Every structure is written in structure tokens, then in C-alpha cells.
Short mmCIF file of C-alpha atoms in Angstrom, two decimals:
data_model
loop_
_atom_site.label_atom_id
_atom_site.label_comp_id
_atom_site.label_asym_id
_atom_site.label_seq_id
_atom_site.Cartn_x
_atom_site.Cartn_y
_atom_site.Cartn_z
CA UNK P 1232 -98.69 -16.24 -135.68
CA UNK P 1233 -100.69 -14.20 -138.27
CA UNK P 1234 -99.45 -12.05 -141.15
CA UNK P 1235 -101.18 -9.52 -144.10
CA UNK P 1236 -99.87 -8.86 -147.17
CA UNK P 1237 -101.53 -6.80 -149.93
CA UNK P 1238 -100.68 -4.80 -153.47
CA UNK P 1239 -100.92 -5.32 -156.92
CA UNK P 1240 -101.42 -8.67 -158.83
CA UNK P 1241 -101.29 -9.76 -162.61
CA UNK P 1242 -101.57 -12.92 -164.23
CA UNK P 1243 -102.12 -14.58 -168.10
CA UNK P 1244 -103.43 -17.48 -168.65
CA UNK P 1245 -103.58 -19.72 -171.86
CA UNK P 1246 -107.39 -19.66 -172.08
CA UNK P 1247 -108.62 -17.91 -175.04
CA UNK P 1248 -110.65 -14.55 -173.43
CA UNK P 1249 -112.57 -14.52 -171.98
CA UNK P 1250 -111.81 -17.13 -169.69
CA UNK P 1251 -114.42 -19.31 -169.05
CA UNK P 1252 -112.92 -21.08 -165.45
CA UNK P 1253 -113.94 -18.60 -163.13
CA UNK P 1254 -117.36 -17.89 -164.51
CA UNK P 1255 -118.06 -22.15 -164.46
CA UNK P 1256 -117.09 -23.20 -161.47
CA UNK P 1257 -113.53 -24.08 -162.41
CA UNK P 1258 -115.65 -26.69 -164.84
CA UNK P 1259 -114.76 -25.57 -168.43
CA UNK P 1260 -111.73 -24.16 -169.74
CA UNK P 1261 -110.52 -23.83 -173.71
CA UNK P 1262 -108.38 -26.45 -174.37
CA UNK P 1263 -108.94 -28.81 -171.76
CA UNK P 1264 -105.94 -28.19 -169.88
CA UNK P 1265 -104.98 -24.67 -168.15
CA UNK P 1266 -101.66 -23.09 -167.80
CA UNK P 1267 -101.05 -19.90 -165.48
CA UNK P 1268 -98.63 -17.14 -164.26
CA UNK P 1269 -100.03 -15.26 -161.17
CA UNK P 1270 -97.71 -12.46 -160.30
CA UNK P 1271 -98.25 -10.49 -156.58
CA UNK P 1272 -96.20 -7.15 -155.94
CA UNK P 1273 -96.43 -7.20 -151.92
CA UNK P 1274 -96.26 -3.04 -151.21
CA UNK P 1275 -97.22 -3.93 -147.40
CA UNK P 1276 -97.04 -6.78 -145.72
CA UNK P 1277 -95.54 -8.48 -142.64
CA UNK P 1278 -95.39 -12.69 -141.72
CA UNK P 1279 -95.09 -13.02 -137.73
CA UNK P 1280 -93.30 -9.68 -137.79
CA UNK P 1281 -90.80 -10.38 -140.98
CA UNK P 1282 -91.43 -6.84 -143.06
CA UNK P 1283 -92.95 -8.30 -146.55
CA UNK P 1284 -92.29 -4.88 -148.48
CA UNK P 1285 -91.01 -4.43 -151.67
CA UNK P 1286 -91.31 -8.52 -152.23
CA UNK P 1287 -92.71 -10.24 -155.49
CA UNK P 1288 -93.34 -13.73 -156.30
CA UNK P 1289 -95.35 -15.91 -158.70
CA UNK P 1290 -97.50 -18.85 -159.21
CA UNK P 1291 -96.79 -20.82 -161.85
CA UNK P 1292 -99.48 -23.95 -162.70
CA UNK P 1293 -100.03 -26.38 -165.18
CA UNK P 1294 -103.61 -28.46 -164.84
CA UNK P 1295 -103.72 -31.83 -166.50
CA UNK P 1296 -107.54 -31.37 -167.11
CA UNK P 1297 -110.11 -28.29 -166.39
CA UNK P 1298 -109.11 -26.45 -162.94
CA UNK P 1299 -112.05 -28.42 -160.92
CA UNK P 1300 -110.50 -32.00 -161.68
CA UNK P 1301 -107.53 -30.90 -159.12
CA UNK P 1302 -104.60 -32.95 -159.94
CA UNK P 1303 -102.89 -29.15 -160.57
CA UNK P 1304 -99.00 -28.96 -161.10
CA UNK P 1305 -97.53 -25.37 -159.41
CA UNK P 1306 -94.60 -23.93 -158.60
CA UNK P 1307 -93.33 -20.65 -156.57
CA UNK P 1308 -90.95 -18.35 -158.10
CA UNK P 1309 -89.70 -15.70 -155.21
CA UNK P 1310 -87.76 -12.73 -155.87
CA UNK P 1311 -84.24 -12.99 -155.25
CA UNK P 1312 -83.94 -9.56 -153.14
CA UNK P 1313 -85.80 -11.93 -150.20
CA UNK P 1314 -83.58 -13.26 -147.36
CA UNK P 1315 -84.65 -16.43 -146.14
CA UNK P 1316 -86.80 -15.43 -143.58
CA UNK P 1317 -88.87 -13.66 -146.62
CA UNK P 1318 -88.01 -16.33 -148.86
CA UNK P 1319 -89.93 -18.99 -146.27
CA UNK P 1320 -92.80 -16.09 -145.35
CA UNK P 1321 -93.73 -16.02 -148.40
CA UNK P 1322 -93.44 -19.89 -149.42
CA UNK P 1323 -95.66 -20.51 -146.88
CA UNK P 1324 -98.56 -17.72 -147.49
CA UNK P 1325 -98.53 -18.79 -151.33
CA UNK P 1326 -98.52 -22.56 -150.81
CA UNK P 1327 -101.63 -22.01 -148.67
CA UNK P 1328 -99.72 -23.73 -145.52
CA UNK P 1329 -100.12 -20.33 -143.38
CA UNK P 1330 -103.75 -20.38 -144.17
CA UNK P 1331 -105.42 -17.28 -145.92
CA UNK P 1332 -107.02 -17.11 -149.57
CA UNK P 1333 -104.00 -19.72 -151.00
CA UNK P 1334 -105.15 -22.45 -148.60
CA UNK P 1335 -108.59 -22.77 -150.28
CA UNK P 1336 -107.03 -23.72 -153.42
CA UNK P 1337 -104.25 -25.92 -151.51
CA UNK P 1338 -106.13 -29.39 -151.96
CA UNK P 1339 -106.37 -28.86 -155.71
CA UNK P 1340 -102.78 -29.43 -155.67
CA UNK P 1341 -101.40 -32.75 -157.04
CA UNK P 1342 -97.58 -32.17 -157.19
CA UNK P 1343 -95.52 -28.86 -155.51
CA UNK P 1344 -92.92 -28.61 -158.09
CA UNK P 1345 -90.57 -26.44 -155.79
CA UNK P 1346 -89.36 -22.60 -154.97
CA UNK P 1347 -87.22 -20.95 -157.27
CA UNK P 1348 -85.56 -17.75 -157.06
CA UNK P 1349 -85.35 -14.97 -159.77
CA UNK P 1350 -85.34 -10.99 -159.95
CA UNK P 1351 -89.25 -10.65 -159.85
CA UNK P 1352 -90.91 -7.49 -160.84
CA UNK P 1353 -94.71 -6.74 -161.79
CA UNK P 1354 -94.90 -3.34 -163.40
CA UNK P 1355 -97.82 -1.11 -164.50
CA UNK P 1356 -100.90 0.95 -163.54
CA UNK P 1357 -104.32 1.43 -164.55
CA UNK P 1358 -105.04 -0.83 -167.44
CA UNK P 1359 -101.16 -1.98 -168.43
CA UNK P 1360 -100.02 -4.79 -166.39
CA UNK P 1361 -96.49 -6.72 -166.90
CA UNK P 1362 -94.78 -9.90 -164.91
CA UNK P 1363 -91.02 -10.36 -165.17
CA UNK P 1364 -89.12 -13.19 -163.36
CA UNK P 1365 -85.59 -13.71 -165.41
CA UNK P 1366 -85.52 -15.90 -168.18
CA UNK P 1367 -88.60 -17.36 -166.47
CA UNK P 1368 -91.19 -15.38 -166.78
CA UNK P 1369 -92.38 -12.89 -169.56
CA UNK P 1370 -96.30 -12.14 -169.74
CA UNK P 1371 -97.93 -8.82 -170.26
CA UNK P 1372 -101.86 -8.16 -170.30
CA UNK P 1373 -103.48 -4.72 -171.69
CA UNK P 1374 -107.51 -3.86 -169.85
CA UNK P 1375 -110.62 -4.61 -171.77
CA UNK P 1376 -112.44 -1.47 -172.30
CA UNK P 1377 -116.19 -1.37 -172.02
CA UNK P 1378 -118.82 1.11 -173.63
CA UNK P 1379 -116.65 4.91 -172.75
CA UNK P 1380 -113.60 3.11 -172.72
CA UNK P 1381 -113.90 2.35 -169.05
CA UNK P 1382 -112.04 -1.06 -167.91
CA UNK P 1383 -114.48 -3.75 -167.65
CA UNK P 1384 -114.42 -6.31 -164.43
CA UNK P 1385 -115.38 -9.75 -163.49
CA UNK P 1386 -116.98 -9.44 -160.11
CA UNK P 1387 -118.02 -11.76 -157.14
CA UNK P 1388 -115.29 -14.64 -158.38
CA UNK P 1389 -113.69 -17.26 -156.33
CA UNK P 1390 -109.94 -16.67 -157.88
CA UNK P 1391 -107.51 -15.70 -154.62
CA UNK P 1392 -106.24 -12.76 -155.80
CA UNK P 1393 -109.46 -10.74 -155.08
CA UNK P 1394 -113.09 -11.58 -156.14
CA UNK P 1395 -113.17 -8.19 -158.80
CA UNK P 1396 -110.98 -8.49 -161.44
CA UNK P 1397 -110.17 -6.43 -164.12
CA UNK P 1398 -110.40 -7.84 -167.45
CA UNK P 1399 -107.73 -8.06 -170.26
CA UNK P 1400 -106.34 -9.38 -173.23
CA UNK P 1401 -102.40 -11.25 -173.11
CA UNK P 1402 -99.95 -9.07 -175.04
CA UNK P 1403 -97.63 -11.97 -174.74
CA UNK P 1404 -97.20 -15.10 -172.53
CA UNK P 1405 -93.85 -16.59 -171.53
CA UNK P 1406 -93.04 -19.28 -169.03
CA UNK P 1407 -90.16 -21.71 -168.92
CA UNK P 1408 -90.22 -22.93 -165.38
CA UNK P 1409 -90.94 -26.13 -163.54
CA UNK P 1410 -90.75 -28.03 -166.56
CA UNK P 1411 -93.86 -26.15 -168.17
CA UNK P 1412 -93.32 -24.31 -171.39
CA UNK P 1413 -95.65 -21.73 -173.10
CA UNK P 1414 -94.84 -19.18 -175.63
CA UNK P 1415 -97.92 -17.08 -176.92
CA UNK P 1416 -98.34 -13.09 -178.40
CA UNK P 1417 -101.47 -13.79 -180.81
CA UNK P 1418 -103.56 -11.47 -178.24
CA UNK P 1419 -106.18 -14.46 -178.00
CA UNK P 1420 -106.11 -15.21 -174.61
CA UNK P 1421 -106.91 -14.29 -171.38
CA UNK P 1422 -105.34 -11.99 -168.67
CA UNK P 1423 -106.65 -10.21 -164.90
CA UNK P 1424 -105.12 -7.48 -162.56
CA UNK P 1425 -106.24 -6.24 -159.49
CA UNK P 1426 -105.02 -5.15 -155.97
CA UNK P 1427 -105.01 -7.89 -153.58
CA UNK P 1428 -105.14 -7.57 -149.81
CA UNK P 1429 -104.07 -11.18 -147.95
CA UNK P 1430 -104.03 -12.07 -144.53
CA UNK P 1431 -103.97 -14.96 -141.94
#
């Protein structure tokens, strides 16, 4: 069986930027505690020869300490335009069971809090990134500009989603699913985009 999925990714998280978890280790975060919204566009992609395309889903994760003490609470939010052989494809690649980058993070996992279904849509280009899912999901993150006004990145990381990312501020932060609950548009914390390009 193998599979390869790749296209465009977005997430907020509630640290205050710039984040410090990726640049420590997964050691250090702002308030002790992390809460996250990854959001992957698949544009290609294929799982033992189920077509991928035009699929969305997101992460959603709440850690009871910083990100290296494990012990993380996540769910899966898939689009709801997936038929169940899409649905479990894609279960699988973002739980980590089908291998590929998700399976390094799989034994931080204390407690899978379950698949949930929603219209799903990440939206955006260049610096301008948004994730929808329903009344679940809500988050938005605008590029940090460096000296020109070019984007700035964080590169060589461990995160999944690729190992540059481009930097940015939250425009706003929603999530009301799986029991966590996080409202936030001060601009203060942290947000990455980048293509992502999966396999296994």
C-alpha cells in the first residue's frame, strides 16, 4: 500500500509570535499549554489508489503542558465532500497510522478525540492564509514581512507540514471542537503556511 498527498497548509496557534515550540525542541511554549488548528488543502493526492483531490481536513490539538511532555489531546475534522473511502484515507495518513510525516508525531498522542465531518476549506495565496470548517473552525493568519517586505520563513523545523515555514501573525483564532474552545483576534499570536508534499 503507499499513498502521496501534497498542497497547501495553514495553521494558528495560541502561542504569542513568534512561537517559541519549534525553535526549542517542542520544550517552551507561552503559556504552558498549546492549542492548534492545522489545516491541509490536498490538490494531489492518492491512498492505495483512492483519488485524494480536492480533499481538506484539520488537526485540531490541545497539549496539557509544552508540546515535548506528549500527553497531546487531537482530533480530525474531514471535509464532508469525502466518501468513506476518502474519509478513512485520510484518517489514517493524519493519525500517523499509514506512516509518513504524521506518524513521527503519533506517540505524542495521549487521547484521539475522534473524526468529525464539516465543509472544510483553506483559502488564500501568497501571504493571506484562511481555515474554515463550519461552526468549527475559524482562524486566519496574514505573512510576516522582512526588510523589502519579503515574507520571512522559519527553516530546517521538525513541524510535519514541511520543515520551511512561512511566518505570520493570527488575524483571528476560532475553534469549538473536541471539547476545546479558543476565541482570539488581538493579532498576538502565532500562525505558519506552506505547501506540503506527504507520502508513505
Amino acid at each position: 500500500m503507499s499513498w502521496n498527498i501534497s498542497g497547501q497548509y495553514a495553521e494558528t496557534c495560541n502561542c504569542d509570535f513568534l512561537c517559541p515550540c519549534p525553535t526549542s525542541g517542542l520544550t517552551q511554549s507561552t503559556h504552558g499549554y498549546c492549542i492548534f488548528a492545522m489545516g491541509f488543502r490536498v490538490e494531489r493526492g492518492q491512498y492505495n489508489g483512492t483519488s485524494l483531490d480536492g480533499r481538506s481536513f484539520v488537526i485540531v490539538g490541545h497539549t496539557p503542558g509544552n508540546m515535548g511532555e506528549g500527553g497531546w489531546n487531537v482530533g480530525l475534522i474531514v471535509d464532508d465532500g469525502a466518501d468513506e473511502k476518502q474519509k478513512d484515507a485520510l484518517t489514517a495518513i493524519a493519525s500517523g497510522q499509514a506512516g509518513g510525516a504524521m506518524a513521527n508525531l503519533a506517540p505524542m498522542v495521549g487521547n484521539f478525540l475522534g473524526v468529525e465531518t464539516a465543509p472544510v476549506k483553506i483559502e488564500g495565496s501568497g501571504k493571506n492564509w484562511a481555515v474554515y470548517a463550519g461552526r468549527l473552525i475559524d482562524e486566519s493568519v496574514e505573512g510576516a514581512a522582512g526588510l523589502g517586505g519579503e515574507q520571512m520563513y522559519l527553516d530546517g523545523t521538525g513541524h510535519p507540514a514541511s520543515t520551511k515555514l512561512g511566518l505570520g501573525r493570527a488575524q483571528k483564532s476560532h475553534v469549538h471542537a473536541f471539547g476545546i474552545d479558543w476565541d482570539q483576534e488581538d493579532g498576538r499570536n502565532n500562525g505558519h503556511f506552506a505547501p506540503f508534499n506527504w507520502s508513505g
